[in-house]
Amino acid sequence: MEKERQLTWMRLDNAAKIYPAARKRSWNCLFRLSASLNESIDSVVMQKALEVTVKRFPSIAVRIRRGAFWYYLEEIANPPSIKSEAAYPMARMSFKDIRKCAFRVVCHKNRLAVEFYHALTDGSGGLAFLKTLLAEYLTQKYGVNIPPEKGVLDVKEKPKKCEIEDSFLKNDGPVSSSRSEATAYRLRGTLENDGYLNLVTGILDVKAVLSVAKQYNATLTEFLTAAMIYSIINIQNRTTPNKKRQKPVKILVPVNLRKIFGSETLRNFALYVTPGIDPRLGEYTFEEIVKSVHHQMGYEINAKNLAAKIAANVGAERSFILKIMPLFIKNIAMKTVFNLFGERKSSITISNLGAVEIPDEMKLFVTRFDFILGEQALCTNACSVVSYNGKLNISFLRIIRESEVEKEFFSFLRKLGLNIKIESNKR
């Protein structure tokens, strides 16, 4: 009889520690990555592909366990069963579920989706998992020989140490930056009584958007961030006409640190910047907002400033007092810090995963990629962006009934001459 393999465990990475500590009954931080194929998915073959794929990702095929001093990740013995689509994407994953398996795989007709608990990985690590799972499925289903490139990992290869490292601990700077920031304007609305998550996706031509962004000498992310600031300022002008009572409009923009610091980790390795505008200073044209966002992001996104931000987070983790503090006290402290310095400092998140590239052998089968940020702890709305095959998908998820933000945002993009196809799960 074959000896049962001992399950491995590992510490949460520096960014992941906040998620189990700050969780609430109504909130766990999830995100979803999905791919659409040109025909219906065979769930039996997909289950077999998942069984192979999880062995290549020991930091993702895990459950969350509670220790005396920290939560930690423990490898799962068997992959989760493929699930059918719920009434809406990213239905809440209870902490009881997360203790069994901290991700789920959902198949619906021709769409494959993976929903990750954010303590496991970020968008880049999640995308590597999705691509590799897709490649293994296509190999088993159609006998396609797909090379391990463009984010597809070789499932026959053993996981590398650099893929499961905590890159935050290797790249902290000598000086810590301050976490102090002004509190931002918060969007509000009528909460859905039953926890329903509203999803609206705008589909645009990538080249057209890049062309307009170029007119303002901005990158795609800078352009979309400026458009969001402009839109939310308009909303605040209606809700709070008195300029003196208004608050800064700031956007939380995650930054992938892998290229900046030369990391290959599949765990969390992203920080954020919060470019914004204070409307109390006067009226801003869109051109002025774009220029300001461009310079704010240019100043923030460099190795030295980001290393100082990493140092602020890592320094607390390395504190001797924090190390010996019992977990329940740590949770109280970390939740307090999260409430003070987390989402209150931004009006909304825009996370741009960038352009998805896959091996040519997969392009015959894959028609679309989507990226959806899950429900936020304090903010009512979240925005996520991804592009593939010439199309840019901008998705808004909200926990409120009012669709004011996405209407304002997409209406403004249309005024700039962009054509948008809108999809919604409105009931």
Coordinates of C-alpha atoms in Angstrom, one line a residue:
M1 CA 0.0 0.0 0.0
E2 CA 1.4 3.4 -1.0
K3 CA 2.4 5.6 1.9
E4 CA 0.2 8.7 2.2
R5 CA 2.0 11.8 1.2
Q6 CA 2.6 14.3 3.9
L7 CA 0.9 17.7 3.2
T8 CA 3.1 20.7 3.0
W9 CA 2.4 24.0 4.7
M10 CA 3.7 27.6 4.5
R11 CA 3.3 30.9 6.1
L12 CA 1.1 33.5 4.5
D13 CA 3.0 36.1 2.5
N14 CA 3.2 39.7 3.9
A15 CA 0.3 41.0 1.9
A16 CA -1.9 38.0 2.6
K17 CA -1.8 38.3 6.4
I18 CA -4.4 41.1 6.5
Y19 CA -7.2 39.1 4.7
P20 CA -8.1 36.5 7.3
A21 CA -7.6 39.1 10.1
A22 CA -9.8 41.8 8.5
R23 CA -12.5 39.4 7.3
K24 CA -16.2 39.9 8.2
R25 CA -19.2 37.6 8.0
S26 CA -20.4 39.6 5.0
W27 CA -17.0 39.9 3.3
N28 CA -14.1 37.8 2.2
C29 CA -11.7 39.2 -0.4
L30 CA -12.1 37.3 -3.6
F31 CA -11.3 37.8 -7.3
R32 CA -12.3 35.9 -10.4
L33 CA -10.4 35.1 -13.6
S34 CA -12.2 33.4 -16.4
A35 CA -11.7 32.3 -20.0
S36 CA -14.3 31.6 -22.7
L37 CA -13.8 28.8 -25.2
N38 CA -15.2 28.3 -28.6
E39 CA -17.3 25.3 -27.5
S40 CA -18.9 23.9 -24.3
I41 CA -16.5 22.7 -21.6
D42 CA -16.4 19.0 -20.8
S43 CA -16.5 19.1 -16.9
V44 CA -15.3 15.5 -16.5
V45 CA -12.1 16.3 -18.5
M46 CA -11.7 19.6 -16.7
Q47 CA -11.8 17.8 -13.4
K48 CA -9.0 15.5 -14.5
A49 CA -7.0 18.5 -15.8
L50 CA -7.5 20.2 -12.4
E51 CA -6.1 17.1 -10.6
V52 CA -2.9 17.5 -12.6
T53 CA -2.7 21.3 -12.4
V54 CA -3.0 21.7 -8.6
K55 CA 0.2 19.7 -8.1
R56 CA 2.2 22.4 -9.9
F57 CA 0.8 25.2 -7.6
P58 CA 1.4 24.2 -4.0
S59 CA 0.8 27.8 -2.8
I60 CA -2.6 28.0 -4.5
A61 CA -4.0 24.5 -4.0
V62 CA -4.4 25.1 -0.2
R63 CA -6.7 25.8 2.6
I64 CA -6.3 28.4 5.4
R65 CA -5.4 27.1 8.8
R66 CA -5.3 28.8 12.1
G67 CA -2.2 28.6 14.3
A68 CA -1.4 30.0 17.7
F69 CA 0.4 33.1 16.3
W70 CA -0.5 33.3 12.6
Y71 CA -2.8 31.8 10.0
Y72 CA -1.0 29.6 7.5
L73 CA -1.6 27.7 4.3
E74 CA -1.8 23.9 4.2
E75 CA -1.8 22.0 1.0
I76 CA -5.1 20.2 0.2
A77 CA -5.0 16.4 -0.3
N78 CA -7.4 16.5 -3.3
P79 CA -8.5 19.2 -5.7
P80 CA -12.0 20.7 -5.2
S81 CA -14.9 19.4 -7.3
I82 CA -15.8 21.6 -10.3
K83 CA -18.8 23.8 -9.5
S84 CA -21.7 25.1 -11.5
E85 CA -22.3 28.8 -11.8
A86 CA -24.2 30.4 -9.0
A87 CA -26.9 33.1 -9.4
Y88 CA -24.1 35.7 -9.6
P89 CA -20.3 35.6 -9.8
M90 CA -18.2 35.3 -6.6
A91 CA -21.0 34.3 -4.2
R92 CA -19.6 34.7 -0.7
M93 CA -17.0 32.1 0.3
S94 CA -17.5 31.5 4.0
F95 CA -14.4 31.1 6.2
K96 CA -15.6 27.6 6.9
D97 CA -15.2 26.9 3.2
I98 CA -11.9 28.7 3.0
R99 CA -10.6 26.3 5.8
K100 CA -11.4 23.4 3.4
C101 CA -10.2 24.9 0.1
A102 CA -9.4 28.6 -0.6
F103 CA -10.3 28.7 -4.3
R104 CA -13.0 27.3 -6.5
V105 CA -13.3 26.3 -10.1
V106 CA -16.6 27.1 -11.9
C107 CA -17.7 25.9 -15.3
H108 CA -20.7 27.2 -17.2
K109 CA -21.3 26.3 -20.8
N110 CA -18.1 27.5 -22.6
R111 CA -16.7 29.5 -19.7
L112 CA -14.1 28.4 -17.2
A113 CA -13.7 30.6 -14.1
V114 CA -11.4 30.3 -11.0
E115 CA -12.3 32.3 -7.9
F116 CA -9.4 32.9 -5.6
Y117 CA -9.3 34.0 -2.0
H118 CA -6.8 36.9 -2.1
A119 CA -4.6 35.5 0.6
L120 CA -3.4 32.9 -1.9
T121 CA -2.2 35.0 -4.7
D122 CA -2.9 38.2 -6.8
G123 CA -4.0 38.6 -10.4
S124 CA -0.7 37.6 -11.9
G125 CA -0.4 34.4 -9.9
G126 CA -4.0 33.6 -10.5
L127 CA -3.7 34.1 -14.3
A128 CA -0.7 31.7 -14.4
F129 CA -3.0 29.1 -12.7
L130 CA -5.9 29.7 -15.1
K131 CA -3.7 29.5 -18.2
T132 CA -2.0 26.3 -17.0
L133 CA -5.3 24.7 -16.2
L134 CA -6.7 25.7 -19.6
A135 CA -3.6 24.3 -21.3
E136 CA -3.8 21.0 -19.5
Y137 CA -7.5 20.7 -20.4
L138 CA -6.9 21.4 -24.1
T139 CA -4.1 18.8 -24.0
Q140 CA -6.3 16.1 -22.5
K141 CA -9.4 17.0 -24.5
Y142 CA -7.9 17.5 -27.9
G143 CA -4.3 16.2 -27.7
V144 CA -2.9 19.6 -28.4
N145 CA 0.8 20.1 -27.7
I146 CA 1.0 23.4 -25.8
P147 CA 4.5 24.7 -25.0
P148 CA 5.1 26.1 -21.4
E149 CA 5.4 29.8 -22.4
K150 CA 3.6 33.1 -22.0
G151 CA 2.5 32.3 -18.4
V152 CA 1.7 28.6 -19.0
L153 CA 3.7 26.4 -16.6
D154 CA 5.0 22.9 -17.3
V155 CA 2.9 20.6 -15.2
K156 CA 5.6 17.9 -15.4
E157 CA 8.1 20.2 -13.8
K158 CA 8.5 20.5 -10.0
P159 CA 7.5 23.8 -8.4
K160 CA 10.4 26.2 -8.2
K161 CA 11.4 27.8 -4.9
C162 CA 11.2 31.3 -6.4
E163 CA 7.6 30.7 -7.3
I164 CA 6.5 30.2 -3.6
E165 CA 8.8 32.7 -2.0
D166 CA 7.5 35.8 -0.1
S167 CA 9.1 38.4 -2.3
F168 CA 8.1 41.2 0.1
L169 CA 10.6 39.9 2.6
K170 CA 13.4 40.1 0.0
N171 CA 12.7 43.6 -1.3
D172 CA 12.1 45.9 1.6
G173 CA 14.0 49.2 1.6
P174 CA 16.2 50.7 4.3
V175 CA 13.6 53.4 5.2
S176 CA 9.8 53.0 5.8
S177 CA 7.3 55.3 4.1
S178 CA 4.4 56.8 6.0
R179 CA 1.0 55.3 5.7
S180 CA -0.7 58.6 6.5
E181 CA -3.2 59.7 3.8
A182 CA -6.2 61.9 3.6
T183 CA -9.6 60.2 3.8
A184 CA -11.2 60.0 0.4
Y185 CA -14.8 60.6 -0.8
R186 CA -16.9 57.5 -0.4
L187 CA -19.5 56.3 -2.8
R188 CA -22.8 55.3 -1.2
G189 CA -26.0 53.7 -2.2
T190 CA -28.8 51.2 -1.3
L191 CA -27.4 47.8 -0.3
E192 CA -28.9 44.8 -1.9
N193 CA -30.9 43.0 0.7
D194 CA -29.9 39.5 -0.2
G195 CA -26.2 40.2 -0.9
Y196 CA -26.7 40.1 -4.7
L197 CA -23.6 41.3 -6.6
N198 CA -24.3 43.4 -9.6
L199 CA -21.9 43.1 -12.5
V200 CA -21.6 45.4 -15.5
T201 CA -18.9 44.9 -18.2
G202 CA -18.1 47.4 -20.9
I203 CA -16.3 46.0 -24.0
L204 CA -14.1 48.3 -26.0
D205 CA -11.6 48.2 -28.8
V206 CA -8.1 48.2 -27.3
K207 CA -6.5 50.2 -30.1
A208 CA -9.3 52.9 -30.0
V209 CA -8.8 53.4 -26.2
L210 CA -5.0 53.5 -26.6
S211 CA -5.3 56.0 -29.3
V212 CA -7.4 58.3 -27.1
A213 CA -5.0 57.8 -24.2
K214 CA -2.1 58.7 -26.4
Q215 CA -3.8 62.0 -27.2
Y216 CA -3.4 62.9 -23.5
N217 CA 0.1 61.5 -23.3
A218 CA -1.1 58.8 -20.9
T219 CA -0.8 55.1 -20.5
L220 CA -4.0 53.0 -20.6
T221 CA -4.1 52.8 -16.8
E222 CA -3.4 56.5 -16.3
F223 CA -6.2 57.3 -18.8
L224 CA -8.8 55.1 -17.2
T225 CA -7.8 56.3 -13.7
A226 CA -8.2 59.9 -14.7
A227 CA -11.6 59.1 -16.4
M228 CA -12.8 57.5 -13.1
I229 CA -11.7 60.5 -11.1
Y230 CA -13.5 62.9 -13.5
S231 CA -16.6 60.7 -13.2
I232 CA -16.6 60.5 -9.4
I233 CA -16.0 64.3 -9.1
N234 CA -19.2 64.8 -11.1
I235 CA -21.1 62.5 -8.8
Q236 CA -19.7 64.3 -5.7
N237 CA -20.7 67.6 -7.2
R238 CA -24.3 66.4 -7.3
T239 CA -24.3 64.8 -3.9
T240 CA -22.3 67.5 -2.1
P241 CA -22.7 70.8 -4.0
N242 CA -20.8 72.8 -1.3
K243 CA -17.2 72.6 -2.4
K244 CA -15.9 73.2 1.1
R245 CA -17.6 70.0 2.3
Q246 CA -16.2 67.8 -0.4
K247 CA -13.4 65.3 0.0
P248 CA -10.5 64.2 -2.3
V249 CA -11.4 61.7 -5.0
K250 CA -8.7 59.1 -5.0
I251 CA -8.4 55.8 -6.9
L252 CA -6.6 52.7 -5.5
V253 CA -4.4 51.3 -8.3
P254 CA -2.6 48.0 -7.6
V255 CA 0.9 47.8 -9.0
N256 CA 2.5 44.5 -10.0
L257 CA 6.0 44.5 -8.5
R258 CA 7.4 41.4 -10.3
K259 CA 9.1 43.3 -13.2
I260 CA 10.3 46.1 -10.9
F261 CA 12.0 43.7 -8.5
G262 CA 12.7 40.8 -10.8
S263 CA 10.5 38.3 -9.0
E264 CA 8.9 35.1 -10.3
T265 CA 6.7 34.5 -7.3
L266 CA 3.2 33.1 -7.8
R267 CA 2.1 34.5 -4.4
N268 CA 0.9 38.0 -3.7
F269 CA 3.5 40.6 -4.8
A270 CA 1.6 43.9 -5.5
L271 CA 1.3 47.2 -3.8
Y272 CA -0.9 50.1 -4.6
V273 CA -0.8 53.8 -5.3
T274 CA -3.6 56.2 -4.8
P275 CA -3.5 59.1 -7.3
G276 CA -6.3 61.6 -6.8
I277 CA -7.6 65.1 -7.1
D278 CA -8.9 67.4 -4.3
P279 CA -11.9 69.2 -5.9
R280 CA -11.9 71.8 -3.0
L281 CA -8.9 73.4 -4.8
G282 CA -11.1 74.4 -7.8
E283 CA -12.5 73.1 -11.1
Y284 CA -10.3 70.7 -13.0
T285 CA -10.5 69.9 -16.7
F286 CA -10.1 66.3 -17.8
E287 CA -6.7 67.2 -19.4
E288 CA -5.5 68.6 -16.0
I289 CA -6.6 65.5 -14.2
V290 CA -4.8 63.2 -16.7
K291 CA -1.6 65.2 -16.4
S292 CA -1.8 65.1 -12.6
V293 CA -2.4 61.4 -12.5
H294 CA 0.5 60.8 -14.9
H295 CA 2.9 62.7 -12.7
Q296 CA 1.6 61.2 -9.4
M297 CA 1.9 57.7 -10.7
G298 CA 5.3 58.4 -12.3
Y299 CA 6.6 59.7 -8.9
E300 CA 5.2 56.7 -6.9
I301 CA 5.9 53.8 -9.2
N302 CA 9.7 53.2 -8.9
A303 CA 11.8 50.7 -7.0
K304 CA 12.9 53.1 -4.2
N305 CA 9.5 54.4 -3.3
L306 CA 7.9 51.0 -3.5
A307 CA 10.7 49.4 -1.4
A308 CA 9.9 52.0 1.3
K309 CA 6.2 51.0 1.2
I310 CA 7.2 47.4 1.5
A311 CA 9.5 48.2 4.5
A312 CA 6.5 49.8 6.3
N313 CA 4.5 46.6 6.0
V314 CA 7.4 44.1 6.6
G315 CA 8.7 46.1 9.6
A316 CA 5.5 45.5 11.5
E317 CA 5.7 41.7 10.7
R318 CA 9.3 41.5 12.0
S319 CA 8.4 43.2 15.3
F320 CA 9.3 40.9 18.2
I321 CA 6.2 42.0 20.1
L322 CA 3.9 41.2 17.2
K323 CA 5.6 37.8 16.7
I324 CA 4.8 36.6 20.2
M325 CA 1.3 38.2 20.3
P326 CA -1.5 35.6 20.3
L327 CA -3.4 35.4 17.1
F328 CA -6.7 36.8 18.4
I329 CA -5.0 40.0 19.6
K330 CA -3.1 40.3 16.3
N331 CA -6.5 40.1 14.5
I332 CA -7.8 43.0 16.5
A333 CA -4.7 45.1 15.8
M334 CA -4.6 44.3 12.1
K335 CA -8.3 44.9 11.6
T336 CA -7.9 48.3 13.2
V337 CA -5.0 49.1 10.9
F338 CA -7.0 48.0 7.9
N339 CA -9.9 50.1 8.8
L340 CA -7.7 53.2 9.4
F341 CA -5.4 52.8 6.4
G342 CA -7.2 50.5 4.0
E343 CA -10.1 51.3 1.7
R344 CA -11.0 54.6 3.5
K345 CA -8.1 56.2 1.6
S346 CA -9.7 55.6 -1.8
S347 CA -13.0 56.1 -3.5
I348 CA -12.8 53.0 -5.7
T349 CA -10.2 50.4 -6.9
I350 CA -9.2 50.1 -10.6
S351 CA -7.1 47.0 -11.1
N352 CA -5.7 46.6 -14.6
L353 CA -4.4 43.1 -15.2
G354 CA -3.0 44.1 -18.6
A355 CA -3.0 42.3 -21.9
V356 CA -3.3 38.5 -21.7
E357 CA -0.9 36.6 -23.8
I358 CA -1.2 32.8 -24.4
P359 CA 0.7 30.3 -26.7
D360 CA -0.4 30.3 -30.3
E361 CA -1.6 26.7 -29.9
M362 CA -4.3 27.9 -27.4
K363 CA -5.6 30.9 -29.5
L364 CA -7.7 28.6 -31.7
F365 CA -9.8 27.6 -28.7
V366 CA -9.8 30.7 -26.4
T367 CA -12.1 33.6 -27.4
R368 CA -12.1 35.8 -24.3
F369 CA -10.7 36.5 -20.9
D370 CA -12.4 38.3 -18.0
F371 CA -11.2 39.7 -14.7
I372 CA -13.5 40.6 -11.8
L373 CA -12.6 42.1 -8.5
G374 CA -14.9 40.8 -5.7
E375 CA -16.9 42.6 -3.1
Q376 CA -14.8 45.2 -1.2
A377 CA -14.8 45.5 2.6
L378 CA -15.8 49.2 2.8
C379 CA -16.2 50.4 -0.8
T380 CA -19.5 49.8 -2.6
N381 CA -17.9 49.5 -6.0
A382 CA -14.8 47.9 -7.6
C383 CA -13.5 48.1 -11.2
S384 CA -11.2 45.6 -13.0
V385 CA -9.7 45.7 -16.4
V386 CA -8.2 43.1 -18.8
S387 CA -7.6 42.9 -22.5
Y388 CA -7.3 40.0 -24.9
N389 CA -7.4 39.6 -28.7
G390 CA -8.0 43.3 -29.4
K391 CA -10.8 43.7 -26.8
L392 CA -10.7 45.6 -23.5
N393 CA -13.1 44.4 -20.9
I394 CA -13.8 46.9 -18.0
S395 CA -15.9 45.2 -15.3
F396 CA -17.7 46.9 -12.4
L397 CA -18.9 44.9 -9.4
R398 CA -21.1 46.6 -6.9
I399 CA -23.1 45.7 -3.7
I400 CA -25.6 48.5 -4.1
R401 CA -28.6 48.9 -6.4
E402 CA -27.6 52.2 -8.0
S403 CA -25.5 52.0 -11.2
E404 CA -24.4 55.7 -11.1
V405 CA -20.7 55.1 -11.2
E406 CA -20.5 52.9 -14.3
K407 CA -23.1 55.0 -16.1
E408 CA -21.1 58.2 -15.5
F409 CA -17.8 56.5 -16.4
F410 CA -19.0 54.8 -19.6
S411 CA -21.0 57.9 -20.7
F412 CA -17.8 60.0 -20.4
L413 CA -15.8 57.5 -22.5
R414 CA -18.5 57.7 -25.1
K415 CA -18.2 61.5 -25.1
L416 CA -14.6 61.0 -26.0
G417 CA -15.6 59.1 -29.1
L418 CA -15.3 55.5 -27.8
N419 CA -17.8 52.8 -28.8
I420 CA -18.8 50.5 -25.9
K421 CA -20.8 47.3 -25.8
I422 CA -22.5 46.8 -22.3
E423 CA -23.2 43.5 -20.7
S424 CA -24.9 43.2 -17.3
N425 CA -26.4 40.5 -15.0
K426 CA -29.2 42.9 -14.0
R427 CA -32.1 40.9 -12.7

